[in-house]
CSV table of N, CA and C and ligand atoms in Angstrom, one decimal:
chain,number,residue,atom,x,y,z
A,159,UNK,N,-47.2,-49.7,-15.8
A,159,UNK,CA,-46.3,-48.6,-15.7
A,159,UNK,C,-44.9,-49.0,-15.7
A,160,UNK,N,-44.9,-50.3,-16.3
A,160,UNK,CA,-42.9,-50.6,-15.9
A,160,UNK,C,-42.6,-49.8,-17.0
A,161,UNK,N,-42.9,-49.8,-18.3
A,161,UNK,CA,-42.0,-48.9,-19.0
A,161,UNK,C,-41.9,-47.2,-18.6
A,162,UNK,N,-43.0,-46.7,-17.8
A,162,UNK,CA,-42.5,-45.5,-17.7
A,162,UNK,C,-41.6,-45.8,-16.5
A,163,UNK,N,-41.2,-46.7,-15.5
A,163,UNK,CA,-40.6,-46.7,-14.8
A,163,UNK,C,-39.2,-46.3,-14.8
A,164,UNK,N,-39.1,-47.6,-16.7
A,164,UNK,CA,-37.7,-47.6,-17.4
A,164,UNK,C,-37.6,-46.6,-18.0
A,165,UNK,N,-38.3,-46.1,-18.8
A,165,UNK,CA,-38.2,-44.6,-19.1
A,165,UNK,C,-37.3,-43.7,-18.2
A,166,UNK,N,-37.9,-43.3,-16.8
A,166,UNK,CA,-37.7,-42.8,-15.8
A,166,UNK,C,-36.0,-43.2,-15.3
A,167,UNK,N,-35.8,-44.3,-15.5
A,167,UNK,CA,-34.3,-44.8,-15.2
A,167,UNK,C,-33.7,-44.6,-16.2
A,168,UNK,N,-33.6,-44.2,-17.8
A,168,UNK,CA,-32.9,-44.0,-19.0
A,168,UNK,C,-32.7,-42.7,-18.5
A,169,UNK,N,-33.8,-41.9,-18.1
A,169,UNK,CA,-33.3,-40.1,-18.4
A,169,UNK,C,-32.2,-40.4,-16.9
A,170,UNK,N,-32.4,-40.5,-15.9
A,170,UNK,CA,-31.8,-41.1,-15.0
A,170,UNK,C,-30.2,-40.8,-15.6
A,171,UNK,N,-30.1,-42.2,-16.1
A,171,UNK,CA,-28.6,-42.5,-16.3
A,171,UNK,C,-28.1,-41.4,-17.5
A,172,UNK,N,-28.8,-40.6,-18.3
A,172,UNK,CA,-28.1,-39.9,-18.8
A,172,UNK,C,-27.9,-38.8,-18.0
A,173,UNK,N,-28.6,-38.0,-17.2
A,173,UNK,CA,-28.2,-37.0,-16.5
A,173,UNK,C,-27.1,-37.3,-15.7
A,174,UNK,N,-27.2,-38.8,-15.1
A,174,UNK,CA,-25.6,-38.8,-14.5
A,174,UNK,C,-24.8,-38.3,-15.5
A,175,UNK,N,-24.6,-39.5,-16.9
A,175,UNK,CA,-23.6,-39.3,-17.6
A,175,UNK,C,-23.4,-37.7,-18.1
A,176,UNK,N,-24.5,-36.6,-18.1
A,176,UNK,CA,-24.2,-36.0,-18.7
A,176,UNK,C,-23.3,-35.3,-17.5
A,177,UNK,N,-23.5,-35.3,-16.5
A,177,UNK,CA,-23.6,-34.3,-15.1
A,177,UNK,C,-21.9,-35.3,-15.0
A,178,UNK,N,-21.3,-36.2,-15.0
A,178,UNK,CA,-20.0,-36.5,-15.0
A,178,UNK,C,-19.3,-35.8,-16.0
A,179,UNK,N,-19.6,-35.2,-17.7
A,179,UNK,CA,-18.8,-35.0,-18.5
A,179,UNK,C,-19.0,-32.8,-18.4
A,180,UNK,N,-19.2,-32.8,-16.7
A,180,UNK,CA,-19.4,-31.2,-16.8
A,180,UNK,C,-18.0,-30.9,-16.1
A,181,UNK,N,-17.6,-29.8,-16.7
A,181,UNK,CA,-16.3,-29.5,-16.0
A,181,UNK,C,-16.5,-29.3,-14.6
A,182,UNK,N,-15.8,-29.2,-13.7
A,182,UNK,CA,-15.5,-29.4,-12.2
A,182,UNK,C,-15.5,-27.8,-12.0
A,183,UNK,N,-16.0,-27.3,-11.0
A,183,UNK,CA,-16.2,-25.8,-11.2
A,183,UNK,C,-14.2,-25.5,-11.0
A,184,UNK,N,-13.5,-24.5,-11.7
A,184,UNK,CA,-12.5,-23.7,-11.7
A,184,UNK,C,-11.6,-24.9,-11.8
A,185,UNK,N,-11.8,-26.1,-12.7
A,185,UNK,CA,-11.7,-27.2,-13.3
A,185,UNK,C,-10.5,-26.5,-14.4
A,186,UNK,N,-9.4,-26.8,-14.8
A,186,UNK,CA,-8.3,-26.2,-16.0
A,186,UNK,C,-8.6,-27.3,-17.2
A,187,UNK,N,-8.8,-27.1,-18.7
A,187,UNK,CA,-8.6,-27.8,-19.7
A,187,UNK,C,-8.0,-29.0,-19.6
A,188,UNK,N,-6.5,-28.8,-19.2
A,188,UNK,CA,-6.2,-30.2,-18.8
A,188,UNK,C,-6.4,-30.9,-18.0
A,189,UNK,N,-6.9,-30.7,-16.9
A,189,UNK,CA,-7.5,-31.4,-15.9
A,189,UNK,C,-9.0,-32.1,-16.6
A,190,UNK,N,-9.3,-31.6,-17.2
A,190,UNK,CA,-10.9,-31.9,-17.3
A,190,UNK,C,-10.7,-32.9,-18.8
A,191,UNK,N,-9.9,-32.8,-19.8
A,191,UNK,CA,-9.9,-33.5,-20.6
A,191,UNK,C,-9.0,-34.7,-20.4
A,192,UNK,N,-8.1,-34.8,-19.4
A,192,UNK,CA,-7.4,-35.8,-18.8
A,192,UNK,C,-8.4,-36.7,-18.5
A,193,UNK,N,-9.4,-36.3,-17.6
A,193,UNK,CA,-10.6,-37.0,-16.6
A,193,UNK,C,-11.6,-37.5,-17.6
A,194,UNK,N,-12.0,-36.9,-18.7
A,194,UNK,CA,-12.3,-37.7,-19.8
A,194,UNK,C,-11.9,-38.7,-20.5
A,195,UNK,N,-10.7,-38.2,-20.6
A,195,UNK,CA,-10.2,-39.5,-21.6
A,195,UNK,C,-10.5,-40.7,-21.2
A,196,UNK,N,-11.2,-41.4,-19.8
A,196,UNK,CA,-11.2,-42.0,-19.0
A,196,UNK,C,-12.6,-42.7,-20.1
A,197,UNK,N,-13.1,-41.7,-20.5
A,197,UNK,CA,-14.6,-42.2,-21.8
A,197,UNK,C,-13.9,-42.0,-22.7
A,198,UNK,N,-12.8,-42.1,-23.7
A,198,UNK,CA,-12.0,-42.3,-24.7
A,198,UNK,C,-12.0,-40.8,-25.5
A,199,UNK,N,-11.4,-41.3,-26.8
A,199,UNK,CA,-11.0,-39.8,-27.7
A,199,UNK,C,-12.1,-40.1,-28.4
A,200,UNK,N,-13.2,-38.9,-28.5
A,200,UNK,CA,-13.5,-38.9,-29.9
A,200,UNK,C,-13.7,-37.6,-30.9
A,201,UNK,N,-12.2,-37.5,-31.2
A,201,UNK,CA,-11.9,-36.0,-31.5
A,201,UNK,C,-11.8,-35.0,-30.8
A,202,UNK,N,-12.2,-33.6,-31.1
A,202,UNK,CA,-11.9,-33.0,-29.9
A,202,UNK,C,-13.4,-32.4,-29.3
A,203,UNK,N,-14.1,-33.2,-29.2
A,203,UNK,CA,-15.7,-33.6,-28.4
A,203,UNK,C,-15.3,-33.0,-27.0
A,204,UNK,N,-13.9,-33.1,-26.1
A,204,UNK,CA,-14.0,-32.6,-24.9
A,204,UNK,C,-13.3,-31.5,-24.5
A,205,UNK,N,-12.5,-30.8,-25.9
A,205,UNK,CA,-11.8,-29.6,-25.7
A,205,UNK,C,-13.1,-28.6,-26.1
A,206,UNK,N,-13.9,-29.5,-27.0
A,206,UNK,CA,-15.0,-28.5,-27.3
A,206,UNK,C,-15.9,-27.8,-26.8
A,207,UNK,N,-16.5,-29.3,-25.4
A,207,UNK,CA,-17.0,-29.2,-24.2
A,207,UNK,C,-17.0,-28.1,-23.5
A,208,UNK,N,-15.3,-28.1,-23.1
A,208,UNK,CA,-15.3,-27.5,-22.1
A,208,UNK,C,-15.2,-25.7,-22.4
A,209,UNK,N,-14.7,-26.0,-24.0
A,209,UNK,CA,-15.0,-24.5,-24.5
A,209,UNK,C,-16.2,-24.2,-24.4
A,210,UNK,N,-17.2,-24.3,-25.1
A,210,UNK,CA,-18.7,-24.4,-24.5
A,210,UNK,C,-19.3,-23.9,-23.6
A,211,UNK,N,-18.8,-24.9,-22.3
A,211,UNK,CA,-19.3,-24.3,-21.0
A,211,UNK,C,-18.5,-23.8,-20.2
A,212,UNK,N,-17.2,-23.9,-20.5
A,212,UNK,CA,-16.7,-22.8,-19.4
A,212,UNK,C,-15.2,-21.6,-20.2
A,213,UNK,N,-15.4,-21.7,-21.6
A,213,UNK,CA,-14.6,-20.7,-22.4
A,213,UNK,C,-14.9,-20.6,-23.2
A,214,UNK,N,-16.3,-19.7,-23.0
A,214,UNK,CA,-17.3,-19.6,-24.6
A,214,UNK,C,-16.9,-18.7,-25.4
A,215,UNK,N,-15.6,-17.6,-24.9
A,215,UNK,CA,-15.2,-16.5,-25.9
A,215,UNK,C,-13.6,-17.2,-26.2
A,216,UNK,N,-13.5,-18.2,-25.9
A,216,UNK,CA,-12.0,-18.9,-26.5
A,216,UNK,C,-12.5,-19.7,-27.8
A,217,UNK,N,-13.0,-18.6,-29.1
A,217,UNK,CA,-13.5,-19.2,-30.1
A,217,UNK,C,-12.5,-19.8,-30.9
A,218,UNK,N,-11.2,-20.1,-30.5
A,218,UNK,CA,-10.3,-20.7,-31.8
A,218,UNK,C,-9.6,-21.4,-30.8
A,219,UNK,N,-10.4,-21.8,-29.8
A,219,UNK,CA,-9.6,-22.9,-29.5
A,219,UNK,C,-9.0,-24.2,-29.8
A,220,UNK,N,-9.6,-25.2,-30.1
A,220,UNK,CA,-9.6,-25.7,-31.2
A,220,UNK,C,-8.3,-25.6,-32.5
A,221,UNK,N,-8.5,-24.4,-33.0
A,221,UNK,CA,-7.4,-24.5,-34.2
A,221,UNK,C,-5.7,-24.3,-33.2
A,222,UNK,N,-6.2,-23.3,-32.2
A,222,UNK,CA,-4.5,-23.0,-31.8
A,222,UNK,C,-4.4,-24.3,-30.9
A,223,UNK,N,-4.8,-25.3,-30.5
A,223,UNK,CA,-4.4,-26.4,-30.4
A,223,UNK,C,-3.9,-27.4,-31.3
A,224,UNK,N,-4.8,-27.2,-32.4
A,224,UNK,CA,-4.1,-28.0,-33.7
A,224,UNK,C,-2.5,-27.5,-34.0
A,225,UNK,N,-2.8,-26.2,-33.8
A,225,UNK,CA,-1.5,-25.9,-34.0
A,225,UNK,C,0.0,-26.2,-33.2
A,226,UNK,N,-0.5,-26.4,-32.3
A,226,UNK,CA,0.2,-26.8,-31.2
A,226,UNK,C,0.6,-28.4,-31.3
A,227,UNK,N,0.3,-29.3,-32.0
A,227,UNK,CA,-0.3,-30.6,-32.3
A,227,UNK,C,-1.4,-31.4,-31.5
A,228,UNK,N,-2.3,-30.3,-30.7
A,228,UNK,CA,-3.6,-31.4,-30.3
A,228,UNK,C,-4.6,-31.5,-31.3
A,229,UNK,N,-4.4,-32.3,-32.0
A,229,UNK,CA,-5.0,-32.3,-33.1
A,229,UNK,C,-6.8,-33.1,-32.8
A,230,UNK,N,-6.9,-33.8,-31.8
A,230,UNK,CA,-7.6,-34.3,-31.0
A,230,UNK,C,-7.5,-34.4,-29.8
A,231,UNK,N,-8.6,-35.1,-28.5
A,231,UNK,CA,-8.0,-34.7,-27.6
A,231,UNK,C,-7.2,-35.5,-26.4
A,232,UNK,N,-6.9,-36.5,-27.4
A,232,UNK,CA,-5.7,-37.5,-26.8
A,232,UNK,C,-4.3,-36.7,-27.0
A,233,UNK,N,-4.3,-36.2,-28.1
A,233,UNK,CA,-3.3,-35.6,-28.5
A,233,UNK,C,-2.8,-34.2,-28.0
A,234,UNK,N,-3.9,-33.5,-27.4
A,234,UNK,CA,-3.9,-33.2,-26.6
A,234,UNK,C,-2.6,-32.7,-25.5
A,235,UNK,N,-3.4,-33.9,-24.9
A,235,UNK,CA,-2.7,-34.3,-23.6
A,235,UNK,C,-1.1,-35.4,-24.0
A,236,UNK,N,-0.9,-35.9,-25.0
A,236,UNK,CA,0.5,-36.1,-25.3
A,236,UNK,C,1.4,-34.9,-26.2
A,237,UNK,N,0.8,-33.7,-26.5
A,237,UNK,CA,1.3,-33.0,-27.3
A,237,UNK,C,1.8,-31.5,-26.6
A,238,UNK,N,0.9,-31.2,-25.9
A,238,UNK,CA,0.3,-30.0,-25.5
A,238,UNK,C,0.5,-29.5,-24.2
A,239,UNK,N,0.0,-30.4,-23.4
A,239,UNK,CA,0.2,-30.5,-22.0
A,239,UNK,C,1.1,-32.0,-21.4
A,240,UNK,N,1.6,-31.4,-21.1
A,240,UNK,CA,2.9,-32.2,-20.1
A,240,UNK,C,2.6,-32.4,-18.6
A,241,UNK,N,2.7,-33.1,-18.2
A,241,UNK,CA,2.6,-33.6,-16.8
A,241,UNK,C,3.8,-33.1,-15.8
A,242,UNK,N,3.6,-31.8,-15.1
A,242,UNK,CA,5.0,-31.5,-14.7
A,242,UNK,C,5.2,-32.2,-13.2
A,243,UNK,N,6.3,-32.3,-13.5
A,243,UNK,CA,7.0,-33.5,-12.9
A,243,UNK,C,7.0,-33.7,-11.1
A,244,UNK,N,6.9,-32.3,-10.8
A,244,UNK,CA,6.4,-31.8,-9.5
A,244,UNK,C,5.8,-32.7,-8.8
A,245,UNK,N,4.6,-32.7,-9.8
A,245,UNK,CA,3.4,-33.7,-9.2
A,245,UNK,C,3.2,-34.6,-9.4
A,246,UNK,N,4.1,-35.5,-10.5
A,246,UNK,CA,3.7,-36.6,-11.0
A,246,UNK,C,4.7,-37.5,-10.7
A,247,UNK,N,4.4,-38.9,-10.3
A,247,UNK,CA,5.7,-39.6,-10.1
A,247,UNK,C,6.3,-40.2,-11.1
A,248,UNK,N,7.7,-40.4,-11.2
A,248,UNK,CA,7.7,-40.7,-12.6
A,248,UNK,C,8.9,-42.1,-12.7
A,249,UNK,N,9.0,-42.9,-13.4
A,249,UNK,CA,10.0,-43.8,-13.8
A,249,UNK,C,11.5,-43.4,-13.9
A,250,UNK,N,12.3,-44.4,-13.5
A,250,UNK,CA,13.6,-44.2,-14.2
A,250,UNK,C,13.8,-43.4,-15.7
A,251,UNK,N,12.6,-43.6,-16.5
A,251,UNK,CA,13.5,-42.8,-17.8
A,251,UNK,C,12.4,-41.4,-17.3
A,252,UNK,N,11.7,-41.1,-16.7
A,252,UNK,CA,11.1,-39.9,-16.3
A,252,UNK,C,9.8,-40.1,-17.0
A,253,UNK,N,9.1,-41.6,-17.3
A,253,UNK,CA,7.8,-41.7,-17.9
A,253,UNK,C,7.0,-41.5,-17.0
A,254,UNK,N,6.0,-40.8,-16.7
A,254,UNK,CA,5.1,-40.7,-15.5
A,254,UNK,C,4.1,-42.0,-15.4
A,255,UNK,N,4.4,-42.9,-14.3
A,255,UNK,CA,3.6,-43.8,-14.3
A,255,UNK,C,1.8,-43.9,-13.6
A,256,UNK,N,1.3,-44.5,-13.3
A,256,UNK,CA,0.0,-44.8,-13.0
A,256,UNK,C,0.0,-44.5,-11.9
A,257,UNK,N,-1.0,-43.4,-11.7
A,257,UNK,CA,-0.8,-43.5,-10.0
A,257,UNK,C,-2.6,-42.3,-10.1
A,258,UNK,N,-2.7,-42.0,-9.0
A,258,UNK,CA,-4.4,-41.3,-8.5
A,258,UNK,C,-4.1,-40.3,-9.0
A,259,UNK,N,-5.1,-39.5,-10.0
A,259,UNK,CA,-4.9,-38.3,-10.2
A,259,UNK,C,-5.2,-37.2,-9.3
A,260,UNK,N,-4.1,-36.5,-9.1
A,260,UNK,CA,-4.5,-34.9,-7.9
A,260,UNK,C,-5.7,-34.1,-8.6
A,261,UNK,N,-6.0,-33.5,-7.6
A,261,UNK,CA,-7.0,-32.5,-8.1
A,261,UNK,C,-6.4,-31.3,-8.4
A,262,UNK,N,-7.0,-30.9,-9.2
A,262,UNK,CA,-6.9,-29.6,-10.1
A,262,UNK,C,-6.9,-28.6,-9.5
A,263,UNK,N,-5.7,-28.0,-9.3
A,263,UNK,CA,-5.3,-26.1,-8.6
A,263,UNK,C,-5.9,-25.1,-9.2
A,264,UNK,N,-6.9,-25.6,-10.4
A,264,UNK,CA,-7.9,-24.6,-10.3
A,264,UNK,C,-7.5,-23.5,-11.5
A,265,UNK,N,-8.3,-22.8,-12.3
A,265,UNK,CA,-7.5,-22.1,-13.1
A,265,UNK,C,-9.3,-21.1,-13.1
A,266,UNK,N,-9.3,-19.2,-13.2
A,266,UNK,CA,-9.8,-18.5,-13.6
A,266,UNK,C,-11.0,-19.1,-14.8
A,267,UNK,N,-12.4,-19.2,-14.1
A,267,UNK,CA,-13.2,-19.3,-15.6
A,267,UNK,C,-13.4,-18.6,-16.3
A,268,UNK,N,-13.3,-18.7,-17.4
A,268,UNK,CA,-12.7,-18.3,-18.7
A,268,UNK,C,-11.4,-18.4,-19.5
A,269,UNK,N,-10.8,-19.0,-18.6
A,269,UNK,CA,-9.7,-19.2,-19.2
A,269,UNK,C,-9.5,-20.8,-19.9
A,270,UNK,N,-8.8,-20.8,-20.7
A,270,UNK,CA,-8.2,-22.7,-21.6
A,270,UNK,C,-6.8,-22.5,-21.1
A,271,UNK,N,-6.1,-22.2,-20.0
A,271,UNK,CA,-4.7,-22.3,-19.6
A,271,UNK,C,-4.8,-23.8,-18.5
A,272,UNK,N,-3.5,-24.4,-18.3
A,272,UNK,CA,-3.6,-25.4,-17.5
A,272,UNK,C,-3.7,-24.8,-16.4
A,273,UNK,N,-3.7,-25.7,-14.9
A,273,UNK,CA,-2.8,-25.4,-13.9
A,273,UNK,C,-1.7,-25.6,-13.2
A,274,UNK,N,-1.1,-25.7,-12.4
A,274,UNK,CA,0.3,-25.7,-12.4
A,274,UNK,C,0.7,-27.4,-12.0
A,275,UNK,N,-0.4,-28.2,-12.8
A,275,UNK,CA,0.1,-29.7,-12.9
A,275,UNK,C,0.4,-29.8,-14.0
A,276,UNK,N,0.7,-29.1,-14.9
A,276,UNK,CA,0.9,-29.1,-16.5
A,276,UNK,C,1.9,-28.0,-16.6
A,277,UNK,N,2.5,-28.5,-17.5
A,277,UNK,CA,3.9,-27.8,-18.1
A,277,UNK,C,3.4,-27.6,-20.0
A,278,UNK,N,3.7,-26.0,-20.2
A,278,UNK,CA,4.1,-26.0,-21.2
A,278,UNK,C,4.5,-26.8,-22.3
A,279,UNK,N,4.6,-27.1,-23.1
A,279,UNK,CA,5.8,-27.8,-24.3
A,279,UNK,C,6.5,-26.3,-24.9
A,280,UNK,N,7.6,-26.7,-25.1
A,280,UNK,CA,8.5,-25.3,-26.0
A,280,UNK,C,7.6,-25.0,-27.3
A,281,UNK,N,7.3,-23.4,-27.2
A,281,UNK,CA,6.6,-22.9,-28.4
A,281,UNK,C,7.0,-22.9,-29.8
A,282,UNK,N,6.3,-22.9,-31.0
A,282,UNK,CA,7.4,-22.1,-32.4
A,282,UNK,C,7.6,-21.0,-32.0
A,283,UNK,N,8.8,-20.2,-32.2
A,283,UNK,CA,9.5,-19.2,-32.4
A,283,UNK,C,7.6,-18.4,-32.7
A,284,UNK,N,7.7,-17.2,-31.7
A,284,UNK,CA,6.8,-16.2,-32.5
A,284,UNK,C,5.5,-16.6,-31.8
A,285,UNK,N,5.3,-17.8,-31.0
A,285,UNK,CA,3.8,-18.0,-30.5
A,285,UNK,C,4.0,-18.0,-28.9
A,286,UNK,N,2.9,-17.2,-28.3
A,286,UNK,CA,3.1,-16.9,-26.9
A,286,UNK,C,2.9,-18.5,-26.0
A,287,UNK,N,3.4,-18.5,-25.4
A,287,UNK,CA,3.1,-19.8,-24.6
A,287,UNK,C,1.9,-20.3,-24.5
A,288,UNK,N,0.9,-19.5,-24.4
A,288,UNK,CA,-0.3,-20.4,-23.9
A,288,UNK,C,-1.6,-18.6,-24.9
A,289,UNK,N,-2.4,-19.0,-24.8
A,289,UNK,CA,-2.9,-17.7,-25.2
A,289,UNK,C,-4.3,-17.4,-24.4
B,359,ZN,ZN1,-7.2,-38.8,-30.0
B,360,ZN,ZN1,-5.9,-28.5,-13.6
């Protein structure tokens, strides 16, 4: 019976992994794709995610990010969402350095808006800040 044992331990370790890459309940986009990136970029695999399971009628999410320049979901988080400064400590030139990430203030399910550890970037003329 060792192999059904190992068996038994494979489904195991993917239910952790899967059960780590689930959004945090009232978890915001960037919180949850920040906490990913932690398992790397592989496109936008965790903006998709979280559209998925917790912003299944934010069907263009995805493109109005590209539009925004998250073209992936590293990009993302250097493009899109900003780290407001409130919460984040930051260097002499105002680089936010390495430090524990806070927990997430939480954002309405259903929604792809940050929460208020994320700032905006300035929009094109004509696009609402966040949609
Ligand atoms: Zn990327
Ligand atoms: Zn958040």
């Amino acid at each position: 019976m060792e192999s059904n044992s190992f068996d038994g331990m494979e489904a195991e370790l993917r239910e952790v992994s899967v059960a780590l890459t689930i959004p945090r309940s009232h978890e915001c986009l960037a919180c949850y794709v920040h906490r990913m990136l932690e398992f790397g970029c592989h496109g936008t695999q965790w903006m998709l995610r979280y559209q998925e399971l917790r912003a299944p009628r934010a069907t263009a999410l995805e493109r109005r990010m590209a539009l925004l320049g998250g073209y992936c979901d590293c990009e993302l988080m250097m493009n899109v969402f900003d780290p407001n400064p409130r919460f984040f400590a930051t260097d002499d030139h105002g680089e936010v350095i390495d430090q524990p990430m806070l927990a997430c203030f939480g954002v309405r399910v259903g929604s792809t808006q940050p929460c208020s550890l994320w700032l905006g970037l300035p929009r094109p003329y004509g696009y609402p800040r966040w949609w």
